[in-house]
Short mmCIF file of C-alpha atoms in Angstrom, two decimals:
data_model
loop_
_atom_site.label_atom_id
_atom_site.label_comp_id
_atom_site.label_asym_id
_atom_site.label_seq_id
_atom_site.Cartn_x
_atom_site.Cartn_y
_atom_site.Cartn_z
CA MET A 1 74.81 89.45 97.78
CA GLU A 2 73.12 88.75 94.50
CA PRO A 3 74.81 85.97 92.60
CA MET A 4 77.14 86.98 89.83
CA THR A 5 78.43 84.81 87.07
CA THR A 6 82.08 84.16 87.26
CA GLN A 7 83.77 86.55 84.94
CA ALA A 8 87.31 87.60 84.69
CA THR A 9 86.93 91.34 84.36
CA MET A 10 90.64 91.73 84.30
CA PRO A 11 93.11 90.02 82.05
CA GLU A 12 95.15 87.17 83.40
CA VAL A 13 98.10 88.94 84.85
CA ASP A 14 101.35 87.21 85.36
CA SER A 15 101.09 86.94 89.10
CA GLU A 16 104.75 86.31 89.52
CA ARG A 17 105.30 89.88 88.70
CA LYS A 18 104.82 91.67 91.94
CA SER A 19 104.45 89.11 94.68
CA CYS A 20 100.81 89.08 93.69
CA CYS A 21 98.58 88.53 96.65
CA ALA A 22 101.37 86.61 98.27
CA GLY A 23 100.47 84.28 101.06
CA GLY A 24 100.93 85.47 104.56
CA GLN A 25 99.49 88.91 104.06
CA GLY A 26 96.13 90.47 104.75
CA ALA A 27 96.79 89.89 108.40
CA ASP A 28 93.72 91.69 109.64
CA ARG A 29 91.10 89.23 108.65
CA LEU A 30 92.80 86.18 109.86
CA ALA A 31 91.13 83.48 111.79
CA LEU A 32 94.02 81.12 112.03
CA GLY A 33 92.34 79.24 114.83
CA GLY A 34 95.82 78.51 115.96
CA ARG A 35 95.33 75.82 118.50
CA ALA A 36 98.75 74.53 117.62
CA LEU A 37 100.05 77.95 116.68
CA LYS A 38 99.47 79.94 119.82
CA SER A 39 100.95 77.33 122.04
CA GLY A 40 103.78 76.77 119.62
CA SER A 41 104.90 80.39 119.27
CA GLY A 42 108.01 79.67 121.22
CA ARG A 43 108.76 76.60 119.18
CA TYR A 44 108.30 78.55 115.95
CA LEU A 45 110.72 81.23 117.05
CA ALA A 46 113.28 78.66 118.12
CA ALA A 47 112.97 76.93 114.76
CA VAL A 48 113.41 80.24 113.00
CA ALA A 49 116.52 81.03 115.00
CA GLY A 50 117.96 77.63 114.16
CA GLY A 51 117.11 78.12 110.52
CA LEU A 52 118.88 81.48 110.44
CA VAL A 53 122.07 80.03 111.89
CA GLY A 54 122.04 77.18 109.41
CA TRP A 55 121.42 79.65 106.61
CA TRP A 56 124.38 81.78 107.59
CA LEU A 57 126.73 78.82 107.81
CA LEU A 58 125.78 77.58 104.37
CA TYR A 59 125.84 81.04 102.79
CA ARG A 60 129.44 81.61 103.79
CA GLU A 61 130.52 78.49 101.98
CA LEU A 62 128.89 79.21 98.64
CA ALA A 63 131.77 80.95 96.86
CA PRO A 64 134.44 78.38 97.72
CA LEU A 65 131.91 75.67 96.94
CA ALA A 66 131.30 77.08 93.48
CA THR A 67 135.00 77.40 92.75
CA TRP A 68 135.62 73.85 93.91
CA MET A 69 132.77 72.47 91.85
CA THR A 70 133.86 74.21 88.71
CA HIS A 71 137.56 73.58 88.84
CA THR A 72 137.90 70.39 90.81
CA LEU A 73 134.73 68.42 90.33
CA LEU A 74 134.36 69.18 86.66
CA PRO A 75 137.54 69.32 84.62
CA LEU A 76 137.28 72.83 83.20
CA THR A 77 140.24 74.92 82.16
CA PRO A 78 140.19 78.33 83.86
CA GLY A 79 141.02 80.24 80.74
CA THR A 80 138.01 79.23 78.69
CA HIS A 81 134.63 80.89 78.29
CA LEU A 82 132.79 77.99 79.81
CA ALA A 83 134.57 78.01 83.17
CA PRO A 84 133.56 81.48 84.38
CA THR A 85 130.07 80.92 83.03
CA ILE A 86 129.61 77.71 84.99
CA GLU A 87 131.21 79.13 88.09
CA PHE A 88 129.02 82.20 87.96
CA PHE A 89 125.97 80.03 87.54
CA VAL A 90 126.83 77.53 90.27
CA PHE A 91 127.64 80.32 92.70
CA GLU A 92 124.83 82.68 91.94
CA VAL A 93 121.90 80.28 91.85
CA PRO A 94 122.08 79.02 95.44
CA LYS A 95 123.26 82.41 96.62
CA VAL A 96 120.37 84.31 95.11
CA LEU A 97 117.85 81.67 96.14
CA MET A 98 119.10 81.70 99.70
CA LEU A 99 118.96 85.49 99.82
CA LEU A 100 115.48 85.34 98.43
CA LEU A 101 114.39 82.82 101.03
CA LEU A 102 115.72 84.97 103.83
CA VAL A 103 114.35 88.23 102.54
CA VAL A 104 110.93 87.03 101.55
CA PHE A 105 110.56 85.45 104.96
CA GLY A 106 111.65 88.63 106.73
CA VAL A 107 109.45 90.82 104.60
CA GLY A 108 106.54 88.48 105.10
CA ILE A 109 106.90 89.08 108.82
CA ILE A 110 107.09 92.85 108.31
CA ARG A 111 104.02 92.70 106.14
CA SER A 112 102.07 90.96 108.85
CA PHE A 113 102.31 94.35 110.55
CA PHE A 114 101.22 96.38 107.53
CA THR A 115 98.12 95.75 105.53
CA PRO A 116 96.38 97.73 102.81
CA GLU A 117 93.65 98.54 105.30
CA ARG A 118 96.14 99.91 107.77
CA THR A 119 97.97 101.89 105.08
CA ARG A 120 94.65 103.36 104.07
CA ARG A 121 94.00 104.40 107.64
CA ILE A 122 97.42 105.95 107.99
CA LEU A 123 97.13 107.93 104.78
CA ALA A 124 93.56 109.16 105.21
CA GLY A 125 93.34 112.71 106.39
CA GLN A 126 96.97 113.56 105.81
CA ARG A 127 98.02 116.77 104.13
CA GLU A 128 99.04 116.16 100.56
CA SER A 129 102.72 116.86 101.20
CA VAL A 130 102.97 114.51 104.17
CA GLY A 131 100.74 111.96 102.49
CA THR A 132 102.95 111.83 99.41
CA VAL A 133 106.03 111.01 101.44
CA LEU A 134 104.19 108.45 103.56
CA ALA A 135 102.61 106.83 100.54
CA GLY A 136 106.00 106.33 98.94
CA LEU A 137 107.42 104.75 102.08
CA LEU A 138 104.38 102.63 102.78
CA GLY A 139 104.49 101.34 99.23
CA ILE A 140 107.63 99.47 100.16
CA VAL A 141 106.18 97.58 103.09
CA THR A 142 102.54 97.17 102.17
CA PRO A 143 101.74 94.01 100.31
CA PHE A 144 100.72 94.94 96.84
CA CYS A 145 99.27 92.76 94.19
CA SER A 146 98.64 93.97 90.68
CA CYS A 147 95.25 92.29 90.69
CA SER A 148 94.30 94.23 93.83
CA ALA A 149 95.29 97.53 92.27
CA VAL A 150 91.69 98.47 91.56
CA PRO A 151 90.11 97.71 94.95
CA LEU A 152 93.10 99.25 96.65
CA PHE A 153 92.83 102.43 94.59
CA LEU A 154 89.12 102.50 95.32
CA GLY A 155 89.82 102.13 99.00
CA PHE A 156 92.22 105.05 98.93
CA VAL A 157 89.92 107.33 97.00
CA THR A 158 86.91 106.58 99.16
CA ALA A 159 88.99 107.38 102.23
CA GLY A 160 89.56 110.83 100.82
CA ILE A 161 93.20 110.24 100.00
CA PRO A 162 94.25 112.68 97.24
CA LEU A 163 94.80 111.35 93.74
CA GLY A 164 98.48 112.25 93.69
CA VAL A 165 99.11 110.42 96.96
CA SER A 166 97.34 107.30 95.73
CA LEU A 167 99.38 107.34 92.56
CA THR A 168 102.60 107.74 94.52
CA PHE A 169 101.69 104.54 96.28
CA LEU A 170 100.88 102.80 93.00
CA ILE A 171 104.30 103.74 91.64
CA SER A 172 106.33 102.95 94.72
CA ALA A 173 104.74 99.61 95.59
CA PRO A 174 105.77 97.64 92.52
CA MET A 175 108.99 99.54 91.85
CA VAL A 176 110.61 99.69 95.24
CA ASN A 177 110.20 96.02 95.67
CA GLU A 178 111.88 94.49 98.69
CA VAL A 179 112.87 91.46 96.64
CA ALA A 180 114.65 93.77 94.20
CA LEU A 181 116.31 95.71 97.00
CA VAL A 182 117.76 92.82 98.84
CA LEU A 183 118.92 91.07 95.71
CA LEU A 184 120.58 94.28 94.55
CA TYR A 185 122.23 94.45 97.94
CA GLY A 186 123.39 90.86 97.80
CA MET A 187 124.75 91.04 94.33
CA LEU A 188 125.93 94.59 93.88
CA GLY A 189 126.44 95.98 97.34
CA TRP A 190 124.47 98.23 99.61
CA LYS A 191 125.24 101.41 97.68
CA VAL A 192 123.48 100.25 94.54
CA ALA A 193 120.52 99.04 96.58
CA ALA A 194 120.37 102.37 98.38
CA ILE A 195 120.53 104.28 95.10
CA TYR A 196 117.75 102.20 93.65
CA MET A 197 115.55 102.69 96.67
CA THR A 198 116.15 106.42 96.95
CA THR A 199 115.63 107.17 93.30
CA GLY A 200 112.62 104.88 93.10
CA LEU A 201 111.03 106.67 96.03
CA ALA A 202 111.92 110.04 94.55
CA ILE A 203 110.29 109.15 91.25
CA ALA A 204 107.19 107.90 93.05
CA MET A 205 106.86 111.00 95.21
CA VAL A 206 107.65 113.57 92.55
CA SER A 207 105.44 111.88 89.97
CA GLY A 208 102.52 111.63 92.36
CA TRP A 209 102.95 115.17 93.53
CA THR A 210 103.20 116.43 89.94
CA ILE A 211 100.04 114.67 88.89
CA GLY A 212 98.35 116.04 91.98
CA ARG A 213 99.34 119.53 90.88
CA LEU A 214 97.89 118.89 87.44
CA ARG A 215 94.47 118.55 89.04
CA MET A 216 93.49 115.54 87.02
CA GLU A 217 90.76 114.32 89.33
CA LYS A 218 88.31 114.70 86.46
CA HIS A 219 90.19 111.96 84.67
CA VAL A 220 89.39 109.36 87.25
CA GLU A 221 86.40 107.29 86.24
CA GLU A 222 83.27 108.74 87.87
CA TRP A 223 82.11 105.50 89.41
CA VAL A 224 85.19 105.47 91.59
CA TYR A 225 84.07 108.55 93.46
CA GLN A 226 80.60 107.15 93.86
CA ALA A 227 81.68 103.88 95.35
CA GLN A 228 80.41 103.11 98.80
CA THR A 229 82.83 101.58 101.12
CA GLY A 230 82.03 99.13 103.83
CA GLU A 231 83.87 98.26 106.96
CA SER A 232 85.40 94.85 107.05
CA GLY A 233 85.35 94.68 110.79
CA PRO A 234 87.83 95.07 113.63
CA GLU A 235 91.47 94.24 113.18
CA LYS A 236 93.01 91.15 114.61
CA ARG A 237 96.31 91.21 116.39
CA LEU A 238 98.60 88.36 115.60
CA ASP A 239 100.94 86.48 117.82
CA TRP A 240 104.45 85.59 116.76
CA GLY A 241 103.58 82.06 115.80
CA GLU A 242 101.07 83.39 113.30
CA ARG A 243 103.55 85.93 112.00
CA VAL A 244 106.13 83.25 111.43
CA ARG A 245 103.56 81.22 109.60
CA TYR A 246 102.90 84.18 107.31
CA GLY A 247 106.56 84.49 106.61
CA LEU A 248 106.68 80.83 105.69
CA ASP A 249 103.56 81.13 103.57
CA ALA A 250 105.15 84.03 101.74
CA VAL A 251 108.30 82.01 101.11
CA ARG A 252 106.37 79.08 99.74
CA GLU A 253 104.28 81.30 97.51
CA ILE A 254 106.82 83.79 96.22
CA VAL A 255 109.99 81.75 96.05
CA GLY A 256 107.95 78.86 94.76
CA LYS A 257 106.82 80.91 91.81
CA VAL A 258 109.89 82.99 91.23
CA TRP A 259 112.74 80.51 91.49
CA LEU A 260 112.55 79.43 87.88
CA TYR A 261 112.77 83.02 86.68
CA VAL A 262 115.76 83.49 88.92
CA VAL A 263 117.53 80.44 87.53
CA LEU A 264 116.79 81.48 83.96
CA GLY A 265 117.87 85.04 84.67
CA ILE A 266 121.12 83.79 86.15
CA ALA A 267 121.68 81.51 83.18
CA VAL A 268 121.38 84.51 80.89
CA GLY A 269 123.61 86.51 83.19
CA ALA A 270 126.11 83.68 83.23
CA GLY A 271 126.15 83.59 79.46
CA ILE A 272 126.81 87.30 79.32
CA HIS A 273 129.44 86.96 82.01
CA GLY A 274 131.31 84.23 80.24
CA TYR A 275 130.82 84.87 76.60
CA ILE A 276 130.47 88.54 75.91
CA PRO A 277 133.81 90.32 75.70
CA GLU A 278 134.69 92.63 78.52
CA ASN A 279 133.79 95.95 76.99
CA PHE A 280 131.46 94.94 74.22
CA LEU A 281 128.52 96.55 75.89
CA ALA A 282 130.42 99.63 76.94
CA GLY A 283 130.10 100.90 73.42
CA ILE A 284 126.36 100.39 73.30
CA MET A 285 125.38 101.10 76.85
CA GLY A 286 128.33 102.96 78.26
CA ARG A 287 128.18 106.51 79.39
CA SER A 288 129.14 107.88 76.01
CA ALA A 289 126.08 106.52 74.22
CA TRP A 290 123.49 109.14 75.12
CA TRP A 291 120.75 107.31 73.31
CA SER A 292 121.15 104.17 75.37
CA VAL A 293 119.04 105.54 78.21
CA PRO A 294 115.89 106.41 76.25
CA LEU A 295 116.30 103.33 74.11
CA LEU A 296 116.39 100.95 77.03
CA VAL A 297 113.70 102.75 78.96
CA LEU A 298 111.37 102.65 75.97
CA ILE A 299 112.08 98.97 75.52
CA GLY A 300 111.51 98.34 79.20
CA VAL A 301 108.29 100.25 79.72
CA PRO A 302 105.87 97.87 78.04
CA MET A 303 107.74 94.84 79.30
CA TYR A 304 107.53 93.43 82.71
CA SER A 305 109.46 90.93 84.68
CA ASN A 306 109.58 90.16 88.32
CA ALA A 307 112.45 91.80 90.11
CA ALA A 308 114.21 88.56 90.91
CA GLY A 309 114.69 87.59 87.31
CA MET A 310 116.04 91.01 86.40
CA ILE A 311 118.82 91.21 88.95
CA PRO A 312 121.34 88.72 87.55
CA VAL A 313 121.01 90.23 84.09
CA VAL A 314 121.58 93.64 85.63
CA GLU A 315 124.71 92.45 87.37
CA ALA A 316 126.15 90.82 84.29
CA LEU A 317 125.45 93.90 82.18
CA LEU A 318 127.19 96.10 84.72
CA ALA A 319 130.12 93.75 84.93
CA LYS A 320 130.54 94.09 81.21
CA GLY A 321 130.82 97.83 81.26
CA ALA A 322 127.26 99.03 80.82
CA ALA A 323 126.67 102.33 82.57
CA LEU A 324 124.94 102.20 85.94
CA GLY A 325 122.29 104.77 85.08
CA THR A 326 121.27 102.99 81.91
CA VAL A 327 120.97 99.64 83.62
CA LEU A 328 119.05 100.99 86.62
CA ALA A 329 116.72 102.86 84.33
CA PHE A 330 116.10 99.74 82.31
CA MET A 331 115.33 97.73 85.43
CA MET A 332 112.97 100.35 86.78
CA ALA A 333 111.17 100.65 83.48
CA VAL A 334 110.64 96.92 83.25
CA ILE A 335 109.52 96.43 86.83
CA SER A 336 107.29 99.42 87.28
CA ILE A 337 105.05 100.37 84.40
CA SER A 338 103.87 97.86 81.86
CA THR A 339 101.11 97.17 79.40
CA PRO A 340 99.15 94.79 81.66
CA GLU A 341 99.23 97.37 84.42
CA ALA A 342 97.89 100.01 82.07
CA ILE A 343 95.08 97.67 81.14
CA ILE A 344 94.19 97.08 84.77
CA LEU A 345 94.30 100.77 85.61
CA ARG A 346 91.99 101.55 82.71
CA LYS A 347 89.20 100.38 84.95
CA VAL A 348 89.65 103.33 87.26
CA LEU A 349 91.56 105.90 85.25
CA LYS A 350 90.62 107.51 81.98
CA PRO A 351 93.07 107.13 79.08
CA ARG A 352 94.50 110.60 79.38
CA LEU A 353 95.34 110.14 83.03
CA ILE A 354 96.91 106.77 82.34
CA ALA A 355 99.00 108.36 79.61
CA VAL A 356 100.06 111.18 81.91
CA PHE A 357 100.78 108.71 84.68
CA MET A 358 102.99 106.55 82.50
CA GLY A 359 104.56 109.55 80.87
CA VAL A 360 105.52 111.23 84.12
CA VAL A 361 107.03 108.04 85.52
CA THR A 362 108.92 107.41 82.29
CA VAL A 363 110.36 110.91 82.38
CA GLY A 364 111.38 110.36 85.98
CA ILE A 365 113.14 107.14 85.07
CA LEU A 366 114.89 108.83 82.16
CA ILE A 367 116.15 111.57 84.44
CA VAL A 368 117.46 109.00 86.90
CA GLY A 369 119.19 107.19 84.05
CA TYR A 370 120.95 110.29 82.80
CA LEU A 371 121.78 111.54 86.25
CA PHE A 372 123.59 108.40 87.25
CA ASN A 373 125.35 108.12 83.95
CA LEU A 374 126.85 111.51 84.60
CA LEU A 375 128.17 110.75 88.05
CA PRO A 376 131.34 108.69 88.54
CA LEU A 377 129.61 105.73 90.12
CA GLN A 378 131.13 102.85 88.25
CA GLU A 379 133.46 102.24 91.17
CA ILE A 380 130.56 101.67 93.53
CA VAL A 381 129.27 98.74 91.56
CA THR A 382 132.42 96.69 91.14
CA LYS A 383 133.00 96.59 94.87
CA GLY A 384 129.97 94.39 95.35
CA HIS A 385 131.28 91.64 93.16
CA VAL A 386 132.49 88.47 94.75
CA LEU A 387 133.67 86.54 91.73
CA PRO A 388 136.90 87.59 90.06
CA MET B 1 72.08 77.61 103.61
CA LYS B 2 75.44 79.26 103.81
CA THR B 3 76.70 81.71 101.25
CA ILE B 4 80.39 81.79 100.64
CA THR B 5 81.70 84.71 98.65
CA VAL B 6 85.03 84.68 96.90
CA TYR B 7 86.32 88.10 95.91
CA GLY B 8 88.84 88.39 93.14
CA PRO B 9 89.31 89.70 89.61
CA GLY B 10 90.30 86.38 88.15
CA CYS B 11 94.01 86.04 88.62
CA MET B 12 95.45 82.65 89.44
CA LYS B 13 95.22 83.08 93.17
CA CYS B 14 91.59 84.03 93.02
CA GLN B 15 90.80 80.95 90.99
CA LYS B 16 92.73 78.80 93.40
CA THR B 17 90.77 80.30 96.26
CA GLU B 18 87.50 79.45 94.58
CA GLU B 19 88.71 75.91 94.06
CA ILE B 20 89.63 75.55 97.71
CA VAL B 21 86.25 76.90 98.71
CA ARG B 22 84.36 74.48 96.51
CA GLN B 23 86.42 71.56 97.71
CA ALA B 24 85.86 72.53 101.33
CA VAL B 25 82.13 72.76 100.79
CA GLU B 26 82.10 69.33 99.20
CA ALA B 27 84.23 67.84 101.94
CA ALA B 28 82.02 69.32 104.62
CA GLY B 29 79.01 67.83 102.90
CA ILE B 30 76.80 70.84 103.55
CA GLN B 31 74.64 72.92 101.29
CA ALA B 32 76.23 76.19 100.35
CA THR B 33 76.15 78.74 97.58
CA VAL B 34 79.51 79.81 96.30
CA VAL B 35 79.49 83.26 94.79
CA LYS B 36 82.33 84.81 92.85
CA VAL B 37 82.60 88.58 92.93
CA SER B 38 84.98 90.32 90.58
CA ASP B 39 83.40 93.73 90.62
CA ALA B 40 85.66 96.18 92.42
CA GLN B 41 82.75 98.31 93.53
CA LYS B 42 81.22 95.38 95.35
CA MET B 43 84.56 94.55 96.88
CA ILE B 44 85.07 97.95 98.36
CA GLY B 45 81.46 97.87 99.48
CA ALA B 46 82.41 94.92 101.62
CA GLY B 47 85.47 96.78 102.83
CA ILE B 48 87.87 94.60 100.90
CA MET B 49 91.01 96.16 99.53
CA SER B 50 93.16 93.19 98.64
CA THR B 51 92.28 90.01 96.85
CA PRO B 52 91.71 87.16 96.95
CA ALA B 53 89.29 87.45 99.83
CA VAL B 54 86.69 85.14 101.31
CA ALA B 55 83.53 85.85 103.26
CA VAL B 56 81.14 83.38 104.83
CA ASP B 57 77.56 84.60 105.21
CA GLY B 58 78.75 88.15 104.79
CA VAL B 59 81.50 87.95 107.39
CA VAL B 60 84.92 88.53 105.87
CA LYS B 61 87.31 85.80 106.92
CA ALA B 62 90.47 86.50 104.98
CA THR B 63 91.76 89.16 102.65
CA GLY B 64 94.76 89.37 100.40
CA ARG B 65 95.64 85.69 100.51
CA VAL B 66 94.60 82.22 99.51
CA PRO B 67 93.09 80.51 102.55
CA GLN B 68 94.40 77.18 103.73
CA PRO B 69 92.01 74.28 103.19
CA ASP B 70 91.81 73.53 106.91
CA GLU B 71 90.92 77.13 107.70
CA MET B 72 88.25 77.10 105.03
CA HIS B 73 86.86 73.93 106.47
CA ARG B 74 86.67 75.48 109.91
CA TRP B 75 84.99 78.63 108.69
CA ILE B 76 82.34 76.68 106.85
CA LEU B 77 81.44 74.70 109.90
CA GLU B 78 81.36 77.62 112.31
#
């Protein structure tokens, strides 16, 4: 390898955004040595089991704990604005963090089974129809880092995976984020999480398929097709001790970076919960305001936030009467496409394709927003709430 | 002399990886060249699809994660 000067060819991306290159993934190449690990597999699993039990016991006590802290420990009158705000905050912070811990750990373990290399192998040689569906699904479980978007895209293209299929993956991976899904589940109920996942996948698959139909291969930078790919060697199978270690690595990395966003997001959500009148937002974001969907989607597109920080704001907005479709659309727009991502993709896609890519996804999100504003789904959301 | 290659476009994790590599080389007290590769074409040429990634003398040791210092130490001395 000839020496190269260290150069950042890509802008500094906020790595918190999409579990960027989170620890515990890339299982193939691992030489964990594992003198202690292999022999300690059993111990690791026992420790995990113990941890799960402890987690469950604590989790059950969070709501009563929050109520007690707000109304007994601190002298706050129930009728004021401050009381529900504090209670919301004191309940939601440990609850969300605990959910995060659990989920990131679990997903870390799942990801030790799926790697970009394996995804590439699975997708190569598939018919476009099958490949599109698989790519959407694999996007959920394959570790994806925005800074790896380029090598990953290269890897897909050089394996002969069609453009549309690769793009489906690039849409689904950041959007249908397992952190987002489980937090949606924890805070709003399984129906909202299921809706988010299904519509996110649908957008990814339809967008990718549409772009595939548009035959825009000419708008991929030429050097991508000329890239030579090497083989990084045989895969390594991991034992359970190593998998557990990946899960723990993932927790340390992701939760370690994301927790502050979560706390801030909950603080904002708590403020909305306590201080904004019940139906204030219904006027702006409720079903009757047709322009709320495009407005929020257009605001959200260039922005990005990690999923964890978005969720509490989403919940508070919904609790205050904002329409489900509008809020989901806003969340999707923020999490999926963004200006930094466009900049990164510029390396492999020509401007027109980037524009089409973003445009198609935006249209998809808009449709989802309107669709769910039309359906009587408001009942689904309120059931997930725990606080009065 | 060993060549250690760090693959990454420059995000925080990739910089951290480079730091760990340099520290490991120093701690091991051996001569080694540390090379940083941010070119995606070179990455895929080495079969790497997720960064950060580390290779020692052309053999890829880890992809898609920041290596632990003790692992790095071991790989250098292999």
